[in-house]
PDB file of C-alpha atoms in Angstrom:
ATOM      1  CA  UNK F   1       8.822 -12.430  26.860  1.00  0.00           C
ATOM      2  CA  UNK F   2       9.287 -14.571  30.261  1.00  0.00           C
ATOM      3  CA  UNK F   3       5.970 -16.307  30.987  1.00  0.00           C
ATOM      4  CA  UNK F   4       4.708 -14.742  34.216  1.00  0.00           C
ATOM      5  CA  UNK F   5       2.210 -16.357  36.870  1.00  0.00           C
ATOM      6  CA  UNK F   6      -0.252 -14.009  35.048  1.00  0.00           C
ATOM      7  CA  UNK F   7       0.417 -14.928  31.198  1.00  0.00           C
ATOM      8  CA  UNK F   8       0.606 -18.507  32.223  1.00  0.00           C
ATOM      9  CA  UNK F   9      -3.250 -17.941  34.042  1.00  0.00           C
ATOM     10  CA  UNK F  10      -4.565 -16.134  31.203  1.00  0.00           C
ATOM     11  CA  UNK F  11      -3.383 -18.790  28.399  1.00  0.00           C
ATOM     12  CA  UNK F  12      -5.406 -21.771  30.512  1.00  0.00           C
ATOM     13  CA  UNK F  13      -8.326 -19.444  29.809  1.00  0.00           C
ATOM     14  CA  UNK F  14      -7.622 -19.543  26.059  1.00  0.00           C
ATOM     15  CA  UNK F  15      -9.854 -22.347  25.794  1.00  0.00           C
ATOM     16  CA  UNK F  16     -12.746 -20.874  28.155  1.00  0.00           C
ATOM     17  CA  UNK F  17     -16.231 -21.605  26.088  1.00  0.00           C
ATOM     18  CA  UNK F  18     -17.517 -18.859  27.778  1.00  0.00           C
ATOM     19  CA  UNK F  19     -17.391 -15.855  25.046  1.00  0.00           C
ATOM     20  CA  UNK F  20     -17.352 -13.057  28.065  1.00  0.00           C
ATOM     21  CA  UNK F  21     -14.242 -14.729  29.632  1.00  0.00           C
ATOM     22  CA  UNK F  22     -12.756 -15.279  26.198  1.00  0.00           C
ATOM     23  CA  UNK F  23     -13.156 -11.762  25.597  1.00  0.00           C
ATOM     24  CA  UNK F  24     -11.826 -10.445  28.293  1.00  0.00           C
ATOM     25  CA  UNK F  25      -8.600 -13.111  28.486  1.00  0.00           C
ATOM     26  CA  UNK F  26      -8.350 -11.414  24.763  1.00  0.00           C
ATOM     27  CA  UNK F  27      -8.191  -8.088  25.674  1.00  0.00           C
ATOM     28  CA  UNK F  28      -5.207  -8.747  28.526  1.00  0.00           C
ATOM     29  CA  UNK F  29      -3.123 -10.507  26.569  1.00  0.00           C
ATOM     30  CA  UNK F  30      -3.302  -7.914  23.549  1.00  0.00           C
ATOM     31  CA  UNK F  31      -2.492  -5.241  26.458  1.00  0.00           C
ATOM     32  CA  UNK F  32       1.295  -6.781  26.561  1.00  0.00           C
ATOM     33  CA  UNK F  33       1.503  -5.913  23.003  1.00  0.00           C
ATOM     34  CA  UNK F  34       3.530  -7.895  20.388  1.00  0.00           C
ATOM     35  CA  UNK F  35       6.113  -9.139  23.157  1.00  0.00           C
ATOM     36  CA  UNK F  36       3.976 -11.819  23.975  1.00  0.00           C
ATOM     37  CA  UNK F  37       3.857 -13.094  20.014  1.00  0.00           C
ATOM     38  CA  UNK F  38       6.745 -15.750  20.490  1.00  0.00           C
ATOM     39  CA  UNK F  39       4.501 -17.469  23.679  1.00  0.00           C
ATOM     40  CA  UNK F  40       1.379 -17.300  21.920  1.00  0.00           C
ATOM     41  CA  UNK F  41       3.186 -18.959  19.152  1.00  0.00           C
ATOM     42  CA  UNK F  42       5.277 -21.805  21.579  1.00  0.00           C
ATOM     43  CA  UNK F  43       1.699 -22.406  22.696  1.00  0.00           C
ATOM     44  CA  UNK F  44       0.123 -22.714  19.383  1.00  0.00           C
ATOM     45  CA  UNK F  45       3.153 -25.477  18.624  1.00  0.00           C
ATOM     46  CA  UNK F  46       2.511 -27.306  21.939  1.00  0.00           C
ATOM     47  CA  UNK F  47      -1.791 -27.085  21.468  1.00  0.00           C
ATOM     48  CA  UNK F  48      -3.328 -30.208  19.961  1.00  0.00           C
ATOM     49  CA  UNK F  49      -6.971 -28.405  19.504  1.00  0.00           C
ATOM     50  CA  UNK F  50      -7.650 -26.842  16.457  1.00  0.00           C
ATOM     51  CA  UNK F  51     -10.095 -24.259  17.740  1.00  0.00           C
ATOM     52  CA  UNK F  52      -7.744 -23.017  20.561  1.00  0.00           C
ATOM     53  CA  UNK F  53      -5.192 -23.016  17.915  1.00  0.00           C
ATOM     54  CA  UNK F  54      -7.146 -20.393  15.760  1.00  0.00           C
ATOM     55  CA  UNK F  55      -8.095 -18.722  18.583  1.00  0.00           C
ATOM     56  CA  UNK F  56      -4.331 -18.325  19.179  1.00  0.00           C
ATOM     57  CA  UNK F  57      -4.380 -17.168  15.488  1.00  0.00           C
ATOM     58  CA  UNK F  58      -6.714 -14.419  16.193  1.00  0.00           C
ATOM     59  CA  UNK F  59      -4.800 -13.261  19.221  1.00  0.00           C
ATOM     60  CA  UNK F  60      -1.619 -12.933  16.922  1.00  0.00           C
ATOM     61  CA  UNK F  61      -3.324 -11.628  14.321  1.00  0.00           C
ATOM     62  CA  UNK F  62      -5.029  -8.666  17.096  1.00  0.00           C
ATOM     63  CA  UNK F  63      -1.250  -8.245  18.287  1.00  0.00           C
ATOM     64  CA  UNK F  64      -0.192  -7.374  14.200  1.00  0.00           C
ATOM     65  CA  UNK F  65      -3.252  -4.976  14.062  1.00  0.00           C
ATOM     66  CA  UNK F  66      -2.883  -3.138  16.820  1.00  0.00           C
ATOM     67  CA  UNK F  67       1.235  -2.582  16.128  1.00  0.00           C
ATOM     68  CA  UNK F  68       0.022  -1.627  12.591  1.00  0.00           C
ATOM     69  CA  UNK F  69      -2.543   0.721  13.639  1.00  0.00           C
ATOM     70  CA  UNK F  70      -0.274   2.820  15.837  1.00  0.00           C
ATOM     71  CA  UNK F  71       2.643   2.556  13.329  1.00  0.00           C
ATOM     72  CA  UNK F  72      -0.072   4.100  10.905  1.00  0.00           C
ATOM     73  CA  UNK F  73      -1.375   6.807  12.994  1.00  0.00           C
ATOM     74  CA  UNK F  74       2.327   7.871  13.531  1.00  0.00           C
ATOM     75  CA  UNK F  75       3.235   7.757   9.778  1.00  0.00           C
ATOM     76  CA  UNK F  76       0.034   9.880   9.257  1.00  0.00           C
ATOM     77  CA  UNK F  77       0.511  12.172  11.762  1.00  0.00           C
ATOM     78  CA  UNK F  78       4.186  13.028  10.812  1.00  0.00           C
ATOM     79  CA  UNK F  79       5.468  16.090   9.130  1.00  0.00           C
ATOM     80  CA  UNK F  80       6.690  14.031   5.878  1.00  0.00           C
ATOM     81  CA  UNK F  81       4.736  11.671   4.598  1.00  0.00           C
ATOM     82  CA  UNK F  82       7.195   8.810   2.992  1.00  0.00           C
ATOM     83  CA  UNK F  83       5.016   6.605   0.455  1.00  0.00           C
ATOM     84  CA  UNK F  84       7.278   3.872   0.132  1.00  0.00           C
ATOM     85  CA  UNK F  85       7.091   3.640   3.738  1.00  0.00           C
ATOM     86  CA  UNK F  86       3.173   4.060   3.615  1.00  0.00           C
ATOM     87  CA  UNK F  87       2.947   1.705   1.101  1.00  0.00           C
ATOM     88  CA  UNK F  88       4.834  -1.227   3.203  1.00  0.00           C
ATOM     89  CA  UNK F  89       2.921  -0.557   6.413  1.00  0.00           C
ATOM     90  CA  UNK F  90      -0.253  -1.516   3.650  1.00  0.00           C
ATOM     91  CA  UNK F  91       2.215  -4.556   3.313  1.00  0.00           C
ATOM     92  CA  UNK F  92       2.395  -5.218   7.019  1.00  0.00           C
ATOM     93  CA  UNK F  93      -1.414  -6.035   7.452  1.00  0.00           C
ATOM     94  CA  UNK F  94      -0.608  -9.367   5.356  1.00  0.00           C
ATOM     95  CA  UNK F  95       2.526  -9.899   5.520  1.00  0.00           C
ATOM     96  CA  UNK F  96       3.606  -8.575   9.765  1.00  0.00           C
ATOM     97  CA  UNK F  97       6.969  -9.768   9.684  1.00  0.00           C
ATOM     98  CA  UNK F  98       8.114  -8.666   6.433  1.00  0.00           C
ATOM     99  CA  UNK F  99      12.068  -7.062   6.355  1.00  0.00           C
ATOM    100  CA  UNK F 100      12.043  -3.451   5.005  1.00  0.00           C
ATOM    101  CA  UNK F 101      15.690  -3.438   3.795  1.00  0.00           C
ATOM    102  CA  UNK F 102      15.735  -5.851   1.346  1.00  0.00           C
ATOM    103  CA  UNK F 103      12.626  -3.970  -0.802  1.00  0.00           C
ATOM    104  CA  UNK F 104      14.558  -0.722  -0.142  1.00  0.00           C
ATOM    105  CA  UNK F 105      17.346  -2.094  -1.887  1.00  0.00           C
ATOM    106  CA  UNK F 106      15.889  -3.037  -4.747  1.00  0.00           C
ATOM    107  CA  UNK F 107      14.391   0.090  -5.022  1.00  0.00           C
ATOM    108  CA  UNK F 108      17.788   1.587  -5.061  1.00  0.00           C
ATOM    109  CA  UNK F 109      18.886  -0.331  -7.590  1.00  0.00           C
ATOM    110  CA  UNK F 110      16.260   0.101  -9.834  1.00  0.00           C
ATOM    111  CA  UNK F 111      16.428   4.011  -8.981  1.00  0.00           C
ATOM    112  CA  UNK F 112      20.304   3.937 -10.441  1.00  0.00           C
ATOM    113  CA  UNK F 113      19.553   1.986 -13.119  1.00  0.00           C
ATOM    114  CA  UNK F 114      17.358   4.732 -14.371  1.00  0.00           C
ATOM    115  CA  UNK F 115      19.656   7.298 -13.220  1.00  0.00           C
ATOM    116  CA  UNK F 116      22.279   5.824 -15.520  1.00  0.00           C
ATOM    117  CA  UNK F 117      20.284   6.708 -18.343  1.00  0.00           C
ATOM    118  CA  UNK F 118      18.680  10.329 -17.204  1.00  0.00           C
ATOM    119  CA  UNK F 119      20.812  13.808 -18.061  1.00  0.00           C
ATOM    120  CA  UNK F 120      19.851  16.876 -18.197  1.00  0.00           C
ATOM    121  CA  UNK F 121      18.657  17.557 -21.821  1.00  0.00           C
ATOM    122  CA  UNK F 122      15.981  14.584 -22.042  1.00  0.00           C
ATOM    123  CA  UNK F 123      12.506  16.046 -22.375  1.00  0.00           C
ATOM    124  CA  UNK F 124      10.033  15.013 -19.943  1.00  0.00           C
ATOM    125  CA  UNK F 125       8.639  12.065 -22.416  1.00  0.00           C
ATOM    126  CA  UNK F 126      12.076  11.078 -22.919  1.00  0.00           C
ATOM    127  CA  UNK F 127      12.641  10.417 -19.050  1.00  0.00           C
ATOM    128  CA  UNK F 128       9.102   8.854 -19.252  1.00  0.00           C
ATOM    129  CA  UNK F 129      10.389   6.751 -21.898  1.00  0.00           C
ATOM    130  CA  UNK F 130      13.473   5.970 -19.428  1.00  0.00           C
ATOM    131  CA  UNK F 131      11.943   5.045 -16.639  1.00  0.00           C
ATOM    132  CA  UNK F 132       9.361   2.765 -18.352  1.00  0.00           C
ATOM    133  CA  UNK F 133      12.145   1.020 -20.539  1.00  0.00           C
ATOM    134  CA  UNK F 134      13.819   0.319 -17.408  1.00  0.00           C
ATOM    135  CA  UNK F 135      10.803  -0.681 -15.194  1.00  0.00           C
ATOM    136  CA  UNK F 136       9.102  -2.033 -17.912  1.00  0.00           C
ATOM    137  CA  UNK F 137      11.057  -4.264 -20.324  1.00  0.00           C
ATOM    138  CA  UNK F 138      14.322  -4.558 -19.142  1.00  0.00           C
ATOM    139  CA  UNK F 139      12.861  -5.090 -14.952  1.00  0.00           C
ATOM    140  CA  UNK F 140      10.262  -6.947 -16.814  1.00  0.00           C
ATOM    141  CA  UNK F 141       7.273  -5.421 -14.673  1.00  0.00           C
ATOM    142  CA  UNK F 142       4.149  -6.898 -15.554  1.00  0.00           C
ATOM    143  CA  UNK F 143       1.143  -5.210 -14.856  1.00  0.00           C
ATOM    144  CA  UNK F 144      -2.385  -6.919 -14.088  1.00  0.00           C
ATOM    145  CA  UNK F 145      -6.022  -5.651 -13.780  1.00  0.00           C
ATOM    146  CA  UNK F 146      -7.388  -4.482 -10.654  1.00  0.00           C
ATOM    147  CA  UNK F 147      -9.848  -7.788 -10.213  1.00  0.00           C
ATOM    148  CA  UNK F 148      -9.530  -8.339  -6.106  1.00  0.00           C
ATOM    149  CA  UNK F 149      -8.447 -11.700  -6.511  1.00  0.00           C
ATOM    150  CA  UNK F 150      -5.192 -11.569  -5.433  1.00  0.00           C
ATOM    151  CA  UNK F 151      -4.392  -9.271  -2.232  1.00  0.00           C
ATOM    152  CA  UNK F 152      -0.384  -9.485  -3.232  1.00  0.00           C
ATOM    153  CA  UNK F 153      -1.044  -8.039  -6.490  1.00  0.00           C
ATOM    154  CA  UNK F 154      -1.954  -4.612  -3.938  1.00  0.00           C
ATOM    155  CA  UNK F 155       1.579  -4.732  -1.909  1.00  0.00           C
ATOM    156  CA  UNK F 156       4.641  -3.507  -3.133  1.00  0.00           C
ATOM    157  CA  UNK F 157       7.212  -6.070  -2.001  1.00  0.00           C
ATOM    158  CA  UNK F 158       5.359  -8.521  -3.717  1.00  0.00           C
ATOM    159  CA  UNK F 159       4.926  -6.758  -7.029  1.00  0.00           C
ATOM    160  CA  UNK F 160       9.366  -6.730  -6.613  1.00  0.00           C
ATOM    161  CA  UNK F 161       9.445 -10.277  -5.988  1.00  0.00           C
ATOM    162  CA  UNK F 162       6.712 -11.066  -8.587  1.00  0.00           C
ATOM    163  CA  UNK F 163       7.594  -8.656 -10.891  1.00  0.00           C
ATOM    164  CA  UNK F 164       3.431  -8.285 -11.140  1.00  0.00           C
ATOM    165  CA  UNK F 165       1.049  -5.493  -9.566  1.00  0.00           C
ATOM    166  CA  UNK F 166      -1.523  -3.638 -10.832  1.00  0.00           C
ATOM    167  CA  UNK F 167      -2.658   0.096 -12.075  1.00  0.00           C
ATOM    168  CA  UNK F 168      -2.193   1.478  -8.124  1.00  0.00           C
ATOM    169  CA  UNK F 169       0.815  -0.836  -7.026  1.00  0.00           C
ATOM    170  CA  UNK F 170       2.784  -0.183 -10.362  1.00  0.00           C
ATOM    171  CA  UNK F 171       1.762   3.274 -10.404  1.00  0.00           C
ATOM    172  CA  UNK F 172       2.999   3.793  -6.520  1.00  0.00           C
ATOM    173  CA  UNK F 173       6.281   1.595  -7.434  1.00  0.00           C
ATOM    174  CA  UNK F 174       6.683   4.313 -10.190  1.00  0.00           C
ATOM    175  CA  UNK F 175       5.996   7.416  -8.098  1.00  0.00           C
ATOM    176  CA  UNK F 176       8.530   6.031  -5.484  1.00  0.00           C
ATOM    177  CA  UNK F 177      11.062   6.135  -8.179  1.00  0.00           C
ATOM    178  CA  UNK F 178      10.116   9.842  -9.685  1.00  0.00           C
ATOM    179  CA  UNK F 179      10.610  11.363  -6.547  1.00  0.00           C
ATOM    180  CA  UNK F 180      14.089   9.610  -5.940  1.00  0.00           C
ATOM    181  CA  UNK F 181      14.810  10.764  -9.151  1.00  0.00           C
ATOM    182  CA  UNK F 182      13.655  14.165  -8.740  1.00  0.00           C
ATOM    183  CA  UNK F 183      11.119  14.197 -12.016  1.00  0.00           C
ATOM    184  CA  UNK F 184       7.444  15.744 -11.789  1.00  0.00           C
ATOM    185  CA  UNK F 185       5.331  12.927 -11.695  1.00  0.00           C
ATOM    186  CA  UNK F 186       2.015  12.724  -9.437  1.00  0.00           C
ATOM    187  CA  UNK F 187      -0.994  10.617  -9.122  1.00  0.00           C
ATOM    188  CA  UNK F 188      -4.161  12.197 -10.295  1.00  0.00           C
ATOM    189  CA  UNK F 189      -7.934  12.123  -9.126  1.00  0.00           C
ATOM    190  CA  UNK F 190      -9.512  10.545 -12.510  1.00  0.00           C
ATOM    191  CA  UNK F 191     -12.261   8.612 -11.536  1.00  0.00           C
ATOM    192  CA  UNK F 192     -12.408   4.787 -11.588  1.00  0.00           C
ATOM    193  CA  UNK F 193      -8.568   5.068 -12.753  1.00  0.00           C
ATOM    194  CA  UNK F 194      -4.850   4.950 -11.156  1.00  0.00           C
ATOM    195  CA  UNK F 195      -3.304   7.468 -13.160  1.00  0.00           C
ATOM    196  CA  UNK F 196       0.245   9.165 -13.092  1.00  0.00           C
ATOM    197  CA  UNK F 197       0.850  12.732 -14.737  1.00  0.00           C
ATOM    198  CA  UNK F 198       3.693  14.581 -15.590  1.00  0.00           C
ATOM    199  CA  UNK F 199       3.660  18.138 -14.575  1.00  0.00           C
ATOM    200  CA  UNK F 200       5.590  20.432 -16.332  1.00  0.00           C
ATOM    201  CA  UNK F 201       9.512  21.401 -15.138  1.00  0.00           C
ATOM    202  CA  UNK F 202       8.892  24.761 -13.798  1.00  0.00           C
ATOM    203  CA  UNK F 203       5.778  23.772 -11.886  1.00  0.00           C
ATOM    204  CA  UNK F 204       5.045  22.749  -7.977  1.00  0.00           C
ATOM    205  CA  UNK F 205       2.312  20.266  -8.553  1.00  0.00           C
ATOM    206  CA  UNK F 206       1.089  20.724  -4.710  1.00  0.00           C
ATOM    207  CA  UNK F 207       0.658  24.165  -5.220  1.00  0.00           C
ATOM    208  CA  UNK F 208      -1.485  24.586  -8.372  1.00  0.00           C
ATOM    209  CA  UNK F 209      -4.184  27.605  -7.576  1.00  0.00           C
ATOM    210  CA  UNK F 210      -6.268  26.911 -10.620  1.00  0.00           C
ATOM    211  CA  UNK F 211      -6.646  24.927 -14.226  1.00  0.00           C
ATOM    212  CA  UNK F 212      -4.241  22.074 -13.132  1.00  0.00           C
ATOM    213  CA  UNK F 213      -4.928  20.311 -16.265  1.00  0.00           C
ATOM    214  CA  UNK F 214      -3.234  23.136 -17.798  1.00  0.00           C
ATOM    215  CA  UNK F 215      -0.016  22.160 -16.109  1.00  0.00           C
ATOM    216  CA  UNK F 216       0.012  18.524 -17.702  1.00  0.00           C
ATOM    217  CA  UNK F 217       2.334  17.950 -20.487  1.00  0.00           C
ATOM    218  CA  UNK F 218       0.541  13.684 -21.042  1.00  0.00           C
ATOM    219  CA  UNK F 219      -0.172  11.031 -18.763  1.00  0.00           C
ATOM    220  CA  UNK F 220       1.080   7.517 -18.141  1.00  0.00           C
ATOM    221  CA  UNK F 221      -0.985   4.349 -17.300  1.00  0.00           C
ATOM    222  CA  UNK F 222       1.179   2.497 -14.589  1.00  0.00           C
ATOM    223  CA  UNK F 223      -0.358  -0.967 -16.123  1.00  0.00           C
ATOM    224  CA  UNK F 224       1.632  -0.861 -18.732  1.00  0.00           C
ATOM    225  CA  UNK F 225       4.060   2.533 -18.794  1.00  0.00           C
ATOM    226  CA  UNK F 226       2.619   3.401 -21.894  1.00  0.00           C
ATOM    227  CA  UNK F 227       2.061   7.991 -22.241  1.00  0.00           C
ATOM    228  CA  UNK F 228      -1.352   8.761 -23.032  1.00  0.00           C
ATOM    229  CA  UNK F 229      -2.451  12.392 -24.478  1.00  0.00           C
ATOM    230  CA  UNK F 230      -4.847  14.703 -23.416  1.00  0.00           C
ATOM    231  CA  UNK F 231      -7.429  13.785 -25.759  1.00  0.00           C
ATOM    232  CA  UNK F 232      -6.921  10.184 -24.686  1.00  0.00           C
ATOM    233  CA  UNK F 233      -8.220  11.435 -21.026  1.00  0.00           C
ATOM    234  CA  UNK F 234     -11.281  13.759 -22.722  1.00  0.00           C
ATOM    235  CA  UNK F 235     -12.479  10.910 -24.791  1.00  0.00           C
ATOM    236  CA  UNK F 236     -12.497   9.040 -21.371  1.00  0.00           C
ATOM    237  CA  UNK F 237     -14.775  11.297 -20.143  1.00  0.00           C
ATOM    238  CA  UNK F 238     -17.059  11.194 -22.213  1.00  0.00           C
ATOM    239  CA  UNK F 239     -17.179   7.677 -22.733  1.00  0.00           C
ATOM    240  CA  UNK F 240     -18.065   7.305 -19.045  1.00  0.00           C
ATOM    241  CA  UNK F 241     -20.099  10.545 -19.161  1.00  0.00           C
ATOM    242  CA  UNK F 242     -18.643  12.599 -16.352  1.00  0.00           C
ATOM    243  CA  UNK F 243     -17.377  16.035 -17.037  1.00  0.00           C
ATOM    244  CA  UNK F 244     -13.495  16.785 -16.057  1.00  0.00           C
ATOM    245  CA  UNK F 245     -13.617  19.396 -13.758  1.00  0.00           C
ATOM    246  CA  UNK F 246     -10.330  20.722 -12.254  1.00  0.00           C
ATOM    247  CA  UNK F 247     -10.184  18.872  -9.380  1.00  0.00           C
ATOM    248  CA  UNK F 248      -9.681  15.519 -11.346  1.00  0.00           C
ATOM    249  CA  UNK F 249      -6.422  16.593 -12.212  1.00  0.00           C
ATOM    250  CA  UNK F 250      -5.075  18.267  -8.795  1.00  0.00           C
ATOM    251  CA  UNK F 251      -2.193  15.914  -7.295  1.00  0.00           C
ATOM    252  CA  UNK F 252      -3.193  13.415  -4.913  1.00  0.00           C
ATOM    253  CA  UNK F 253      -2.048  13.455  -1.500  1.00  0.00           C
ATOM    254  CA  UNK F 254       0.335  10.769  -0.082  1.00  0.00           C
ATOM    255  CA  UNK F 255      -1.821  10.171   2.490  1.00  0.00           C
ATOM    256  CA  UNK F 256      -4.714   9.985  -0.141  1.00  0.00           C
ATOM    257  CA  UNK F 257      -2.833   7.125  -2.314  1.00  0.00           C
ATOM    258  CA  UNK F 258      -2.146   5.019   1.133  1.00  0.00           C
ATOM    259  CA  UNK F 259      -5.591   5.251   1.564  1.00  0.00           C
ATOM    260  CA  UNK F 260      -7.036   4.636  -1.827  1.00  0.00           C
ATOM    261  CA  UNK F 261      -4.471   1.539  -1.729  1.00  0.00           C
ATOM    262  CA  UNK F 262      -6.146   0.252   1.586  1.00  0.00           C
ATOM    263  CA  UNK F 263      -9.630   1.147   0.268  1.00  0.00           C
ATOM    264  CA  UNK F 264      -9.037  -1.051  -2.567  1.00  0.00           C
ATOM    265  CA  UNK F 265      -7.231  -3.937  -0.976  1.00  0.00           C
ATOM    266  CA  UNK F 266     -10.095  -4.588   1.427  1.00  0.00           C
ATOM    267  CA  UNK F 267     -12.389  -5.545  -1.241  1.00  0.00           C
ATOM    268  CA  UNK F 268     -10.175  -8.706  -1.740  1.00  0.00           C
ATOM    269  CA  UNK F 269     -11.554 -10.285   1.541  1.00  0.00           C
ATOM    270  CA  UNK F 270     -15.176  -9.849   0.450  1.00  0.00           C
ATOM    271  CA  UNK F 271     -15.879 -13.506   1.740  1.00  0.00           C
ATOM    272  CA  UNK F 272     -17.637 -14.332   5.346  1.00  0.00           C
ATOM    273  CA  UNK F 273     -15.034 -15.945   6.693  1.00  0.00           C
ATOM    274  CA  UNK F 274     -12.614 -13.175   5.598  1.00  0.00           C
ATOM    275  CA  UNK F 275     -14.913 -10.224   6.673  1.00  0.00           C
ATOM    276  CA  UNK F 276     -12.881  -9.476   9.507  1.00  0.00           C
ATOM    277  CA  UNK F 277      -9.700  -8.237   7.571  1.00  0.00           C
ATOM    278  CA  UNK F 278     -12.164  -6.192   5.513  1.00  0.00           C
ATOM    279  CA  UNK F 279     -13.256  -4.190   8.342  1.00  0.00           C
ATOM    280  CA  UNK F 280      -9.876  -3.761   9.859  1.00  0.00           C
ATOM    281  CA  UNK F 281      -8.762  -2.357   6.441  1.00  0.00           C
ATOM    282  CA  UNK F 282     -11.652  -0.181   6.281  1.00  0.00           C
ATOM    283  CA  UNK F 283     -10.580   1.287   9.865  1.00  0.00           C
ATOM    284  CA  UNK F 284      -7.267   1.652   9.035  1.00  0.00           C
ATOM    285  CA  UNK F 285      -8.547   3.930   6.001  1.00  0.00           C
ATOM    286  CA  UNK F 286     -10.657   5.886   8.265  1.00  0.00           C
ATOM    287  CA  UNK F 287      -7.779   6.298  10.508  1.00  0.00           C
ATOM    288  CA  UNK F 288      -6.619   8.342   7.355  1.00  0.00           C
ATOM    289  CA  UNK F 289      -9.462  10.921   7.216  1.00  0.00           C
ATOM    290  CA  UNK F 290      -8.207  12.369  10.964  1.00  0.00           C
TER     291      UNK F 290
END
């Protein structure tokens, strides 16, 4: 963006120890949106004071957060909810620059390396068994507990470069791939848990009136892509003492995975100086609810 008389005034004031005029400096130079990014960033270069240079760091990182938030709103509000592309606008709060194409790619050729290896006349734990031979041993995906130490562990082009994620990354890694593949897998509500469940062939998971449970042939647990029975799920129940009503086993949205993926991710920046990040994430999931 060419530095104006007016950008050039407002970056003197970068420095202003007055919090008001800070604030206010702040709030013009985010209204010229992420344009401005590659003069904030010359400045940064050219600034010898640390705290104007991480106030410069804030002002970037507003710039990122404000792109994001309107990139989310419009991904929410659309008719077609894409959850790869959900999943790297997560990415984006982290990571603002990151390429698309190159993660879409790999996708792709993950996708037709389990395509190679689908027909017709599998049964549905026999594609199961495909894609988790492919994703699994010979992709070598690795799968790690949900601990909130690591927030790259939560985004997906991370967990392809890594070859690492855990229960919700894998699990929305492995959805991406079902639907490109056309085979009836969906995230389920089970509490404390990331689970994926095969619906039966001649079933529209999104439409299930009643008893969705009934329409479950097994499970999978995205950790590892490892099936898991029925009674595998009831003795989970009662181990953590919660009955399994229906709606534990209706679908979850899209928009519902984004936002249990956000959810989650902000409790990796439970420290002060990190509380910031936390409650951007947790308005970006709220930004879901609408």
């Amino acid at each position: 963006m060419n530095e104006t008389k007016e950008i050039s005034a407002l970056f003197t004031l970068i420095d202003d120890p007055d919090e008001e005029v800070f604030s206010n400096v702040s709030e013009r130079i985010v209204h010229y949106g992420t344009g401005i990014i590659p003069n904030l960033e010359n400045l940064w270069e050219t600034t010898p004071s640390n705290d104007i240079q991480s106030r410069i760091e804030m002002l970037i990182h507003r710039l990122h957060y404000t792109d994001l938030t309107n990139d989310l709103t419009e991904w929410r509000d659309s008719a077609y909810h894409d959850l790869l592309f959900g999943a790297l606008l997560v990415a984006k709060f982290q990571y603002p620059e990151l390429h698309t194409t190159p993660v879409i790619q790999e996708i792709e050729k993950i996708r037709r390396n389990v395509w190679l290896e689908l027909n017709s006349f599998l049964t549905s734990l026999e594609q199961a068994n495909v894609v988790s031979n492919i994703l699994y041993n010979y992709y070598k995906l690795k799968g790690t507990e949900i601990a909130y130490l690591n927030p790259d562990d939560f985004f997906l082009h991370k967990v392809l470069q890594c070859k690492k994620g855990n229960a919700i990354s894998n699990g929305i890694l492995y959805l991406v791939l079902a639907e490109l593949l056309d085979i009836p897998v969906k995230a389920i509500n089970i509490p404390r848990q990331f689970v994926l469940a095969f619906f039966n062939n001649d079933t529209d998971p999104l439409n299930i009136t009643d008893n969705p449970q009934s329409k479950i042939i097994f499970y999978v647990d995205a950790t590892t892509g490892h099936p898991f029975t029925h009674k595998d799920v009831e003795q989970y129940f009662k181990r953590i003492s919660v009955p399994p009503v229906a709606s534990y086993f209706k679908p979850l949205s899209k928009k519902r995975i984004i936002q249990i993926l956000i959810e989650e991710l902000a409790k990796c920046f439970d420290t002060s100086d990190l509380s910031y990040k936390k409650n951007e994430l947790k308005q970006l999931a709220d930004l879901l609810d609408n």
